[in-house]
Amino acid sequence: MSAEYNPPLKTVGNLAVMYIASFALVVFFAITLQQIGAPVHYGATLMVSFLATTWLFAGFFAGTMRLSVFHRAHEAGAAPQVGQAVAAGLISSMVYLLLPGEFYQSGLDALAIYFGWMLGAVFLAILAAPTYASARTVTLTELLVNRDSSMAMRIMCLLAVVICSLLLALVQFQAIGRVGELLLGIPGPIVVSVSAAVICICILFGGLQSLSITRAMIYPVIAIAFLTPLVWLSAKLVGFPIPQFSFGAAALQPVSEIDAELLKAGFATAEEMFSMTSKGQQLDSFNFVALILCIAAAIAAMPHLVQHFGVLGGRAKARRSGVFAVLFLFIVISAAPAAAAFTKLELYSSLLGLQLFDLPINAEWLFEAGNISAASLVSLCGEHPRSLEQVISACGGSEEHILSVQDIGVELDMAMFAMATLGDLPMIVKMLLATGALAALWSTADGALFAAANTLSEDGYFKNFQTKSPLGIRLFIARITILTLTVLVAAGAVWMNGYGRFLFDCAFAIGASVLFPLLLMKSLKLPVTPTCQLAAMTGGMIVTIVLLLLTSVGMDMQFGTGDEFVASIPFLTDSLLPINSGFLGMMVAFTFLGAGSRRMKTKNYSTVSD
Amino acid sequence: MLFSRLLNLISTQFSGQKLKRPGPELQSGLLCAGLILAVLVFGALWPYISAVFSHASLFDIPLAYFIVVLLLPAVILAYLFYFASRQEASELKAEESCDE
């Protein structure tokens, strides 16, 4: 490496400031376009194009022909910026799209996902970050396996990393298609293809460096886009612009008053009321704890997050950037309950108690076609409203039918957008929300694709088959792998629509049961025999996959046919959640590792940490 | 192994000998173990916590939300900043002593 080489990642702090200024200008132009009467999709196109330009710019700006820079960016990252990059990776479809919906539907139960996510970020900061940065490895697989590990162990580890990353990328691409269709009015396959091309160009040229630059620049956009509608509504309703503190007085209180009136009048039963303030419906103590630990363990060992600490040159810097990531995540994720509460309030205040013939007058937005279509976000009597006749027919045929709590539904992954639409927020805020969603999805998909491709090319091709391969060939293979995987995942997302939650469960359960136990042993420098490591990985993966399949699809391998296995554990739970298969797999893995650790001590082996 | 180290640590303290400062890995391990233990206790008490704290409220927010969403993460975050700076200092000190 020549001394005069100045990695672009070093300038990311200044870049991020300039980027935010440019983004503000773009928003200003979009508002101006709207004010002069240009069609709504002009503004939306402008903002999404700017977003795509960010990825392309980072790709070309950080483009390199050096393998070491492609993999580790010359260790030029600064702690706060890498923290931003990790936080952008942490805010995926689950946080941006699904978590508000989970709070909306499950109330207190969703706290398990919330706390699991936060705890995972903490584990990432104190365990994975310093270990990965100090080991100076290129992939997570390289960190987890030892020099004396067998081929089977290497392949097992490689498989786990690739499966986790690809499943996660697939979930993000599916969500990208859905956001494009519902919010931007563009067909899903087109949005997915364009997104795949943009992401692929970015990581193809610049590798980990462009990934870190993009994510560090894009984090403020994600945070601003997620928080703006909530701050707006909070300020509008109670005059206090911090939704994390105001959603009680602004939304929960009015909703509970409406609930009480409905109960008193006999229009609804206690079970139909908003569950956010009552006890959870589904999770017992075991599932609650297992869900927290499973999500936390998976996040701590997620390859697309851990790899970022490779651009930092030391344990202390990596730990500090991990702590910054926790802070940046907390700023965004802590507003998710407020989003759920505001969504409920807006649904209640806009639709509840209306007679069907009133809808075209009092809720005309329901039938308006537009870029952000309300009809796709809410459902009345179980169907998305397309016309008044269709709604009347779905609600039993009488136009005097009064809409009650059980008649009104919302698409759970689109709860935030439903809130913005029902809250009658300006179109620019809705466009900002959609842009932020795309940014969050892209910034998770790119990292997951890069982690999978890097693992396949480095650990699959180079370490196992062509150990004397020249650097140029290795870089070429890495890029070809990125290209191939991007095409495959994008095609998979278009072909396989739905099952997002199942894929997410699979990725997290495998990450928790296979990768985390080894990462923990490695972080704490606890010695384990290679045989027990292999047994732990294999046992954890088999238990997880078998239980996951049985509890999710059953023996006929089809969803929702009713033959799903109900896994009960005496004295603990009557029905295991599918994702918690990962927790049981993790316990199996730890049992093997514990046995291996004791054997190691007895035989007085030297430590396996390299 | 971790727990045997932990027990060893405690027994050293109780035996009155001068306690050796645990290394960075052990400190991280202890912090993780503490957090996991806290989650286990919290989870075991969850039915009671959710039943009691969903009725009491602060700023009109049910206490269960207030504690889990805002208070606990804020406390953990503050400790993490302290923990990271302390670890950094001890690592620097260790490096200096190695150089000497």
XYZ file of C-alpha atoms in Angstrom:
710
model
C 0.000 0.000 0.000
C 1.510 3.304 -1.018
C 1.890 5.904 1.723
C 0.136 8.650 -0.240
C -3.058 6.637 -0.676
C -5.882 8.510 1.045
C -8.958 6.295 1.390
C -12.233 8.093 0.550
C -13.676 6.685 3.771
C -11.523 9.194 5.678
C -13.556 12.058 4.235
C -16.948 10.573 5.062
C -17.599 13.076 7.870
C -17.445 16.049 5.474
C -19.288 14.082 2.825
C -22.170 13.360 5.190
C -22.587 17.078 5.953
C -22.572 17.976 2.236
C -24.952 15.128 1.541
C -27.494 16.339 4.096
C -27.296 19.845 2.641
C -27.914 18.444 -0.859
C -30.798 16.347 0.404
C -32.354 19.442 1.987
C -32.075 21.159 -1.387
C -33.777 18.236 -3.119
C -36.622 18.332 -0.593
C -36.910 22.076 -1.190
C -37.163 21.488 -4.970
C -39.775 18.797 -4.423
C -41.847 21.211 -2.311
C -41.463 23.903 -4.990
C -42.606 21.475 -7.681
C -45.658 20.660 -5.603
C -46.397 24.348 -5.010
C -46.315 25.196 -8.715
C -48.775 22.413 -9.412
C -46.525 19.745 -10.914
C -47.850 16.172 -10.653
C -47.068 14.475 -7.334
C -44.917 11.779 -8.901
C -42.405 14.411 -10.110
C -41.371 15.095 -6.524
C -41.321 11.407 -5.617
C -39.198 10.604 -8.682
C -36.793 13.418 -7.799
C -36.266 12.126 -4.253
C -35.884 8.475 -5.219
C -33.489 9.434 -8.026
C -31.393 11.386 -5.558
C -31.330 8.323 -3.321
C -30.147 6.136 -6.210
C -27.471 8.697 -7.042
C -26.114 8.339 -3.489
C -25.373 4.650 -4.037
C -23.925 5.227 -7.509
C -21.782 8.116 -6.280
C -20.411 6.091 -3.355
C -19.662 3.203 -5.702
C -17.653 5.324 -8.143
C -16.091 7.523 -5.466
C -14.772 4.566 -3.494
C -14.018 2.411 -6.536
C -10.836 0.440 -6.120
C -8.735 -2.233 -7.785
C -6.957 -3.186 -4.563
C -8.321 -6.242 -2.821
C -7.254 -5.083 0.647
C -9.147 -1.796 0.220
C -12.136 -3.633 -1.272
C -12.281 -5.841 1.839
C -11.213 -3.612 4.711
C -11.108 -0.037 3.318
C -7.554 0.400 4.637
C -8.982 0.560 8.170
C -9.718 4.250 7.608
C -13.130 4.507 9.287
C -13.927 6.887 12.131
C -15.987 5.643 15.094
C -19.087 7.913 14.808
C -19.421 7.429 11.033
C -19.032 3.660 11.241
C -21.571 3.794 14.074
C -23.957 5.533 11.676
C -23.264 2.892 9.036
C -23.999 0.054 11.467
C -27.158 1.809 12.667
C -28.357 2.186 9.061
C -27.826 -1.569 8.655
C -29.703 -2.245 11.890
C -32.715 -0.211 10.749
C -33.999 -2.725 8.239
C -37.502 -3.582 7.065
C -38.201 -4.977 10.532
C -37.602 -1.695 12.325
C -38.820 0.763 9.689
C -41.859 -1.120 8.410
C -42.837 -3.966 10.715
C -42.115 -2.784 14.256
C -44.789 -0.035 14.340
C -47.239 -2.633 12.986
C -46.163 -5.120 15.647
C -46.817 -2.544 18.381
C -50.154 -1.760 16.721
C -51.215 -5.402 16.651
C -49.544 -6.986 19.688
C -49.113 -4.085 22.083
C -46.826 -5.009 24.961
C -45.698 -8.233 23.260
C -43.822 -6.160 20.678
C -41.575 -4.934 23.470
C -39.755 -8.279 23.168
C -38.747 -7.459 19.581
C -37.845 -3.915 20.556
C -35.692 -4.917 23.501
C -34.141 -7.812 21.586
C -33.065 -5.382 18.879
C -31.517 -2.985 21.393
C -29.813 -5.792 23.315
C -28.460 -7.202 20.051
C -26.901 -3.847 19.244
C -25.333 -3.813 22.728
C -23.881 -7.319 22.231
C -22.618 -6.201 18.842
C -20.807 -3.283 20.467
C -19.198 -5.117 23.365
C -18.590 -8.581 21.884
C -18.475 -8.652 18.104
C -16.992 -5.225 17.343
C -13.699 -5.449 19.285
C -13.210 -9.114 18.403
C -13.700 -8.601 14.671
C -11.625 -5.420 14.518
C -8.684 -6.904 16.401
C -8.714 -10.216 14.496
C -8.200 -8.294 11.197
C -10.095 -10.930 9.258
C -11.972 -10.334 6.019
C -15.111 -12.343 6.740
C -17.032 -13.556 9.758
C -16.338 -17.149 8.745
C -12.609 -16.509 8.868
C -13.016 -15.150 12.393
C -15.089 -18.069 13.646
C -13.075 -20.992 12.289
C -9.570 -21.756 13.497
C -6.485 -22.584 11.519
C -6.794 -26.232 12.534
C -10.516 -26.462 11.747
C -11.672 -29.178 9.397
C -13.146 -28.613 5.931
C -16.566 -29.640 7.291
C -16.379 -26.926 9.926
C -15.413 -24.305 7.335
C -18.260 -25.333 5.029
C -20.760 -25.367 7.894
C -19.769 -21.887 8.959
C -19.786 -20.627 5.371
C -23.253 -22.080 4.816
C -24.633 -20.419 7.934
C -23.237 -16.995 6.982
C -24.428 -17.236 3.373
C -27.916 -18.524 4.259
C -28.407 -15.812 6.899
C -27.250 -13.018 4.606
C -29.157 -14.159 1.526
C -32.418 -14.679 3.410
C -32.100 -11.227 4.888
C -31.362 -9.697 1.480
C -34.365 -11.528 0.030
C -36.662 -10.103 2.724
C -35.376 -6.595 1.992
C -35.917 -6.954 -1.755
C -39.455 -8.226 -1.229
C -40.157 -5.200 0.958
C -38.620 -2.917 -1.705
C -41.095 -4.286 -4.256
C -43.990 -3.745 -1.887
C -42.974 -0.178 -1.019
C -42.578 0.604 -4.722
C -45.981 -0.809 -5.590
C -47.982 0.637 -2.720
C -46.289 3.963 -2.182
C -44.684 4.974 -5.433
C -47.175 3.390 -7.796
C -44.414 1.588 -9.712
C -44.741 -2.165 -10.440
C -42.784 -4.281 -7.938
C -40.516 -6.090 -10.444
C -39.339 -2.756 -11.896
C -38.530 -1.282 -8.479
C -36.719 -4.467 -7.459
C -34.691 -4.554 -10.697
C -33.664 -0.904 -10.504
C -32.814 -1.241 -6.799
C -30.739 -4.353 -7.479
C -28.833 -2.549 -10.257
C -28.101 0.478 -8.068
C -26.988 -1.610 -5.086
C -24.924 -3.922 -7.258
C -23.014 -1.062 -8.942
C -22.239 0.446 -5.547
C -20.733 -2.651 -3.933
C -19.250 -3.948 -7.173
C -16.927 -0.968 -7.495
C -16.153 0.065 -3.957
C -16.716 -3.018 -1.795
C -16.868 -2.469 1.946
C -15.624 1.107 1.605
C -18.509 2.255 -0.587
C -20.883 0.333 1.639
C -19.640 2.165 4.718
C -19.737 5.550 2.973
C -23.283 5.048 1.694
C -24.636 3.846 4.988
C -22.932 6.617 6.967
C -24.379 9.251 4.613
C -27.834 7.729 4.459
C -28.427 7.252 8.205
C -29.532 10.881 8.821
C -31.995 10.614 5.911
C -33.507 7.435 7.386
C -33.771 9.010 10.829
C -35.265 12.266 9.547
C -37.734 10.431 7.282
C -38.921 8.144 10.092
C -39.195 10.851 12.742
C -40.612 13.771 10.715
C -44.245 12.535 10.493
C -44.199 11.597 14.164
C -42.743 14.951 15.234
C -45.291 16.690 12.997
C -48.269 14.842 14.485
C -46.944 15.182 18.007
C -46.500 18.949 17.624
C -49.920 19.231 15.976
C -51.768 17.277 18.645
C -50.146 18.404 21.891
C -47.654 21.076 20.869
C -44.666 19.017 22.027
C -42.382 17.793 19.245
C -40.802 14.729 20.879
C -43.099 11.782 20.034
C -41.285 9.377 22.375
C -42.643 11.352 25.334
C -45.842 12.780 23.921
C -47.601 9.756 22.430
C -49.294 9.004 25.763
C -51.083 12.320 26.026
C -51.440 12.812 22.262
C -52.706 9.383 21.242
C -53.068 6.739 23.958
C -55.211 8.910 26.190
C -57.757 9.918 23.484
C -57.838 6.345 22.152
C -58.574 4.914 25.597
C -61.327 7.489 26.079
C -62.902 6.451 22.763
C -62.494 2.792 23.780
C -64.276 3.444 27.063
C -67.168 5.161 25.266
C -67.459 2.300 22.777
C -67.499 -0.249 25.579
C -70.113 1.729 27.463
C -72.313 2.001 24.383
C -71.882 -1.695 23.641
C -70.337 -1.116 20.210
C -67.302 -3.255 20.973
C -66.055 -5.840 23.435
C -62.934 -5.590 25.581
C -61.129 -8.124 23.332
C -61.577 -5.900 20.286
C -60.055 -2.866 21.954
C -56.617 -1.517 21.203
C -54.196 -3.919 22.879
C -51.293 -1.484 23.221
C -52.063 -0.666 26.821
C -53.277 -4.066 27.904
C -51.402 -7.264 28.560
C -50.014 -9.084 25.529
C -52.188 -11.724 23.930
C -49.746 -14.300 22.686
C -46.434 -14.389 24.491
C -45.897 -16.287 27.711
C -42.807 -15.689 29.834
C -40.741 -18.330 28.033
C -41.526 -17.067 24.538
C -40.983 -13.477 25.673
C -37.488 -14.173 27.032
C -36.565 -16.520 24.184
C -37.638 -13.947 21.594
C -35.516 -11.228 23.208
C -32.443 -13.456 23.437
C -32.911 -14.989 19.977
C -33.155 -11.601 18.255
C -30.303 -10.181 20.332
C -28.020 -13.136 19.573
C -28.823 -13.031 15.864
C -28.150 -9.313 15.579
C -24.841 -9.618 17.415
C -23.698 -12.213 14.879
C -25.243 -10.825 11.688
C -22.455 -10.844 9.073
C -23.637 -7.670 7.317
C -23.316 -5.720 10.564
C -20.171 -7.300 11.963
C -18.203 -6.740 8.732
C -18.321 -2.945 9.218
C -15.947 -3.138 12.164
C -13.293 -4.334 9.741
C -12.812 -0.738 8.553
C -11.698 0.309 12.038
C -8.149 -0.207 13.152
C -8.406 -1.347 16.739
C -10.527 -2.749 19.538
C -11.194 0.553 21.285
C -12.289 2.348 18.122
C -14.549 -0.554 17.154
C -16.142 -0.694 20.587
C -16.766 3.054 20.515
C -18.353 2.873 17.066
C -20.564 0.025 18.302
C -21.760 2.202 21.176
C -22.493 5.030 18.720
C -24.513 2.526 16.672
C -26.615 1.717 19.759
C -27.229 5.432 20.280
C -28.204 6.054 16.651
C -30.493 3.022 16.642
C -32.125 4.141 19.880
C -32.967 7.576 18.422
C -35.048 5.966 15.674
C -36.405 2.759 17.175
C -37.686 4.389 20.364
C -40.313 6.210 18.269
C -41.909 2.960 17.006
C -44.536 2.718 19.814
C -45.498 6.334 19.115
C -46.027 5.431 15.438
C -48.401 2.623 16.434
C -50.345 4.840 18.831
C -50.707 7.657 16.272
C -51.848 5.167 13.627
C -54.613 3.936 15.908
C -55.676 7.447 16.804
C -55.845 8.502 13.154
C -57.849 5.389 12.234
C -60.272 6.043 15.081
C -60.686 9.730 14.366
C -61.053 9.348 10.599
C -63.213 6.262 10.162
C -64.751 4.984 13.379
C -68.488 5.561 13.693
C -68.983 6.683 10.084
C -71.900 5.249 8.161
C -70.914 3.802 4.811
C -72.847 6.363 2.771
C -70.820 9.056 4.599
C -67.508 7.737 3.339
C -67.338 9.646 0.011
C -67.972 12.903 1.903
C -66.080 12.489 5.177
C -63.343 10.143 3.986
C -62.994 10.974 0.317
C -59.245 10.182 0.446
C -60.188 6.480 0.698
C -61.212 6.406 -2.945
C -58.638 8.805 -4.332
C -56.030 7.346 -6.645
C -52.569 8.635 -5.953
C -48.945 7.841 -5.454
C -49.533 6.959 -1.835
C -52.780 5.135 -2.104
C -54.827 4.990 1.075
C -56.894 2.145 -0.317
C -53.876 -0.147 -0.221
C -53.006 0.710 3.353
C -56.293 0.225 5.185
C -59.034 -2.368 4.939
C -62.733 -2.040 5.645
C -64.688 -5.188 6.550
C -61.659 -7.241 5.484
C -61.220 -5.767 1.996
C -59.206 -2.917 0.555
C -61.698 -0.210 -0.431
C -61.743 0.452 -4.173
C -65.275 1.826 -4.491
C -68.221 2.578 -2.213
C -70.235 -0.274 -3.736
C -67.486 -2.748 -2.983
C -67.249 -1.548 0.651
C -71.031 -1.793 1.098
C -71.006 -5.284 -0.313
C -68.114 -6.356 1.971
C -69.843 -4.910 5.047
C -73.100 -6.835 4.557
C -74.985 -4.864 1.909
C -76.379 -2.003 3.949
C -75.126 1.517 3.286
C -76.254 2.497 6.783
C -73.766 0.119 8.362
C -71.711 1.933 11.024
C -67.974 1.249 10.927
C -66.867 -0.339 14.190
C -63.447 -1.255 15.606
C -63.490 -4.740 14.131
C -64.387 -3.419 10.647
C -61.266 -1.273 10.353
C -57.900 -2.844 9.644
C -54.495 -1.661 8.562
C -51.678 -3.334 6.612
C -49.281 -4.026 9.461
C -46.094 -3.429 7.508
C -47.515 -0.164 6.205
C -48.791 1.213 9.516
C -46.482 4.244 9.336
C -47.760 5.157 5.866
C -51.365 4.661 6.897
C -50.730 7.040 9.792
C -49.239 9.682 7.490
C -52.120 9.356 5.026
C -54.886 9.359 7.624
C -53.218 12.159 9.569
C -53.537 14.294 6.448
C -49.856 15.144 6.481
C -48.454 17.116 3.508
C -47.545 15.038 0.477
C -43.876 15.924 0.903
C -43.824 14.219 4.323
C -45.324 11.070 2.822
C -42.750 11.134 0.037
C -40.007 11.582 2.619
C -41.339 8.583 4.521
C -41.304 6.438 1.367
C -37.780 7.621 0.486
C -36.587 6.789 3.991
C -38.135 3.321 3.701
C -36.281 2.661 0.462
C -33.040 3.960 1.996
C -33.437 1.664 5.010
C -34.152 -1.347 2.798
C -31.335 -0.675 0.346
C -28.841 -0.082 3.134
C -29.587 -3.494 4.625
C -29.818 -5.391 1.341
C -26.450 -4.139 0.061
C -24.583 -5.189 3.200
C -26.216 -8.619 3.275
C -25.356 -9.217 -0.388
C -21.781 -8.086 0.128
C -21.345 -10.313 3.193
C -22.668 -13.375 1.333
C -20.606 -12.729 -1.799
C -17.455 -11.976 0.167
C -17.819 -15.158 2.195
C -18.400 -17.281 -0.894
C -15.470 -15.839 -2.818
C -12.959 -15.632 0.041
C -13.849 -18.633 2.195
C -15.436 -20.762 -0.486
C -13.180 -20.182 -3.473
C -9.900 -18.827 -2.147
C -9.414 -20.557 1.218
C -10.720 -23.969 0.184
C -9.856 -24.371 -3.477
C -7.389 -21.817 -4.876
C -5.155 -20.799 -2.014
C -2.478 -19.462 -4.360
C -4.841 -17.405 -6.462
C -3.442 -13.933 -7.379
C -5.060 -10.850 -5.825
C -6.485 -9.673 -9.176
C -8.271 -12.969 -9.735
C -9.642 -12.932 -6.186
C -11.046 -9.437 -6.735
C -12.554 -10.537 -10.050
C -14.157 -13.600 -8.437
C -15.528 -11.422 -5.614
C -17.150 -9.076 -8.122
C -18.587 -11.855 -10.245
C -20.054 -13.407 -7.086
C -21.644 -10.096 -6.085
C -23.194 -9.732 -9.528
C -24.503 -13.308 -9.583
C -25.975 -13.173 -6.091
C -27.655 -9.821 -6.716
C -29.357 -11.140 -9.849
C -30.411 -14.346 -8.077
C -31.795 -12.596 -5.005
C -33.635 -9.946 -7.045
C -35.148 -12.674 -9.251
C -36.072 -14.650 -6.129
C -37.809 -11.620 -4.621
C -39.872 -11.090 -7.772
C -40.687 -14.770 -8.161
C -41.395 -15.553 -4.504
C -43.799 -12.936 -3.254
C -44.760 -13.075 0.425
C -43.434 -15.272 3.245
C -41.320 -12.315 4.384
C -41.883 -13.046 8.052
C -40.952 -16.719 7.648
C -37.735 -15.808 5.829
C -36.906 -13.271 8.518
C -37.513 -15.913 11.211
C -35.219 -18.361 9.371
C -32.393 -15.819 9.022
C -32.541 -14.789 12.658
C -32.998 -18.289 14.074
C -29.992 -19.626 12.128
C -27.884 -16.609 13.042
C -28.695 -17.045 16.725
C -28.208 -20.798 16.884
C -25.153 -21.271 14.665
C -23.133 -18.075 14.528
C -23.653 -16.461 17.921
C -22.447 -19.312 20.179
C -19.145 -19.506 18.301
C -18.783 -15.744 18.240
C -19.316 -15.595 21.997
C -16.674 -18.254 22.661
C -14.306 -16.421 20.343
C -14.957 -13.036 21.942
C -14.366 -14.352 25.439
C -11.343 -16.369 24.253
C -12.763 -19.586 25.680
C -11.046 -22.645 24.214
C -13.174 -25.347 22.572
C -12.130 -28.525 20.772
C -12.676 -28.396 16.974
C -14.898 -31.494 17.119
C -17.209 -29.888 19.650
C -17.315 -26.681 17.595
C -18.477 -28.666 14.582
C -20.976 -30.621 16.703
C -22.323 -27.358 18.152
C -22.835 -25.787 14.735
C -24.374 -28.901 13.212
C -26.589 -29.656 16.196
C -27.751 -26.046 16.494
C -28.552 -25.790 12.811
C -30.413 -29.126 12.582
C -32.541 -28.465 15.670
C -33.346 -24.950 14.468
C -34.252 -25.840 10.904
C -36.347 -28.896 11.833
C -38.288 -27.035 14.537
C -38.688 -23.953 12.361
C -40.133 -25.942 9.479
C -42.398 -28.026 11.683
C -43.819 -25.034 13.559
C -44.171 -22.825 10.462
C -45.285 -25.098 7.622
C -45.823 -28.557 9.103
C -45.251 -31.884 7.374
C -46.888 -30.888 4.070
C -44.496 -27.921 3.656
C -47.361 -25.528 2.981
C -48.344 -22.446 4.930
C -51.676 -22.155 6.696
C -53.004 -25.660 6.093
C -53.436 -26.298 9.800
C -51.002 -29.168 10.185
C -48.302 -26.989 11.745
C -46.636 -28.636 14.693
C -47.422 -27.104 18.101
C -44.182 -27.455 20.041
C -44.874 -27.400 23.760
C -42.232 -27.595 26.453
C -43.565 -28.860 29.799
C -43.672 -26.167 32.506
C -42.337 -23.540 30.085
C -44.637 -22.981 27.151
C -47.647 -24.499 25.420
C -46.708 -23.255 21.972
C -43.232 -22.315 20.813
C -43.002 -19.342 18.443
C -41.304 -20.382 15.157
C -38.456 -17.873 15.557
C -37.728 -19.244 19.026
C -36.548 -22.474 17.394
C -33.335 -20.492 17.170
C -33.245 -20.174 20.941
C -33.510 -23.951 21.395
C -30.876 -24.447 18.687
C -28.646 -22.001 20.547
C -29.063 -23.985 23.777
C -28.048 -27.175 21.941
C -24.995 -25.412 20.504
C -23.974 -24.068 23.918
C -24.322 -27.548 25.425
C -21.823 -28.945 22.912
C -19.517 -25.973 23.334
C -19.672 -26.309 27.125
C -18.718 -29.984 26.869
C -15.898 -29.098 24.461
C -14.671 -26.376 26.754
C -14.442 -28.767 29.734
C -12.598 -31.368 27.663
C -10.174 -28.730 26.530
C -9.459 -27.771 30.119
C -8.958 -31.396 31.181
C -6.572 -32.156 28.352
C -4.762 -28.839 28.848
C -4.971 -27.818 25.215
C -3.617 -24.462 24.211
C -6.158 -21.751 23.503
C -7.733 -21.883 20.069
C -8.093 -18.170 19.663
C -5.544 -17.155 17.075
C -15.780 -21.742 31.910
C -17.088 -18.228 32.167
C -19.003 -19.033 35.309
C -16.028 -20.811 36.831
C -14.020 -17.659 36.196
C -16.815 -15.613 37.710
C -16.930 -17.856 40.792
C -13.176 -17.686 41.032
C -13.405 -13.929 40.920
C -15.986 -13.812 43.688
C -14.132 -16.302 45.873
C -10.939 -14.283 45.491
C -12.791 -11.235 46.668
C -14.304 -13.011 49.659
C -11.019 -14.635 50.676
C -9.645 -11.178 51.387
C -6.859 -11.318 48.825
C -6.228 -8.374 46.571
C -8.610 -8.680 43.631
C -6.944 -8.751 40.244
C -8.696 -6.584 37.695
C -10.370 -8.851 35.116
C -9.210 -8.561 31.505
C -11.284 -6.851 28.790
C -12.758 -10.125 27.530
C -13.888 -11.124 31.006
C -15.327 -7.666 31.621
C -17.306 -7.862 28.370
C -18.400 -11.386 29.288
C -19.535 -10.279 32.735
C -21.495 -7.392 31.247
C -23.195 -9.741 28.769
C -23.902 -12.303 31.485
C -25.382 -9.538 33.634
C -27.627 -8.352 30.808
C -28.783 -11.890 30.014
C -29.490 -12.516 33.692
C -31.471 -9.284 33.842
C -33.497 -10.358 30.789
C -34.202 -13.767 32.386
C -35.410 -12.179 35.626
C -37.382 -9.547 33.737
C -38.949 -12.203 31.514
C -39.862 -14.435 34.433
C -41.624 -11.504 36.073
C -43.094 -10.273 32.783
C -46.727 -11.319 33.387
C -46.734 -9.398 36.675
C -44.780 -6.438 35.318
C -47.038 -6.063 32.291
C -50.174 -6.395 34.407
C -49.069 -3.845 36.996
C -47.136 -1.363 34.872
C -49.636 -1.133 32.043
C -52.081 0.562 34.367
C -49.702 3.007 36.006
C -48.395 5.715 33.713
C -45.905 8.542 33.414
C -46.563 11.387 30.943
C -49.705 9.317 30.138
C -47.409 6.576 28.807
C -47.908 3.163 30.486
C -44.939 2.497 32.769
C -44.129 -0.784 31.012
C -43.412 1.201 27.828
C -41.651 3.950 29.657
C -39.285 1.509 31.366
C -38.544 -0.816 28.442
C -38.583 1.686 25.586
C -36.921 4.695 27.153
C -35.485 4.180 30.625
C -33.657 0.834 30.333
C -32.003 1.572 26.952
C -30.978 5.051 28.146
C -29.364 3.613 31.287
C -27.644 0.836 29.314
C -26.425 3.349 26.743
C -24.987 5.660 29.378
C -23.189 2.725 30.989
C -21.920 1.559 27.600
C -20.229 4.905 26.943
C -18.597 4.694 30.372
C -17.669 1.040 29.808
C -16.128 1.751 26.394
C -14.023 4.621 27.685
C -12.865 2.584 30.706
C -11.951 -0.362 28.491
C -10.062 1.962 26.161
C -8.128 3.428 29.062
C -7.218 0.015 30.468
C -6.126 -1.221 27.034
C -3.958 1.853 26.560
C -2.417 1.312 29.986
C -1.735 -2.330 29.158
C -0.065 -1.323 25.883
C 2.088 1.259 27.666
C 3.189 -1.249 30.285
C 4.044 -3.715 27.490
C 6.156 -1.054 25.777
C 8.016 -0.335 28.989
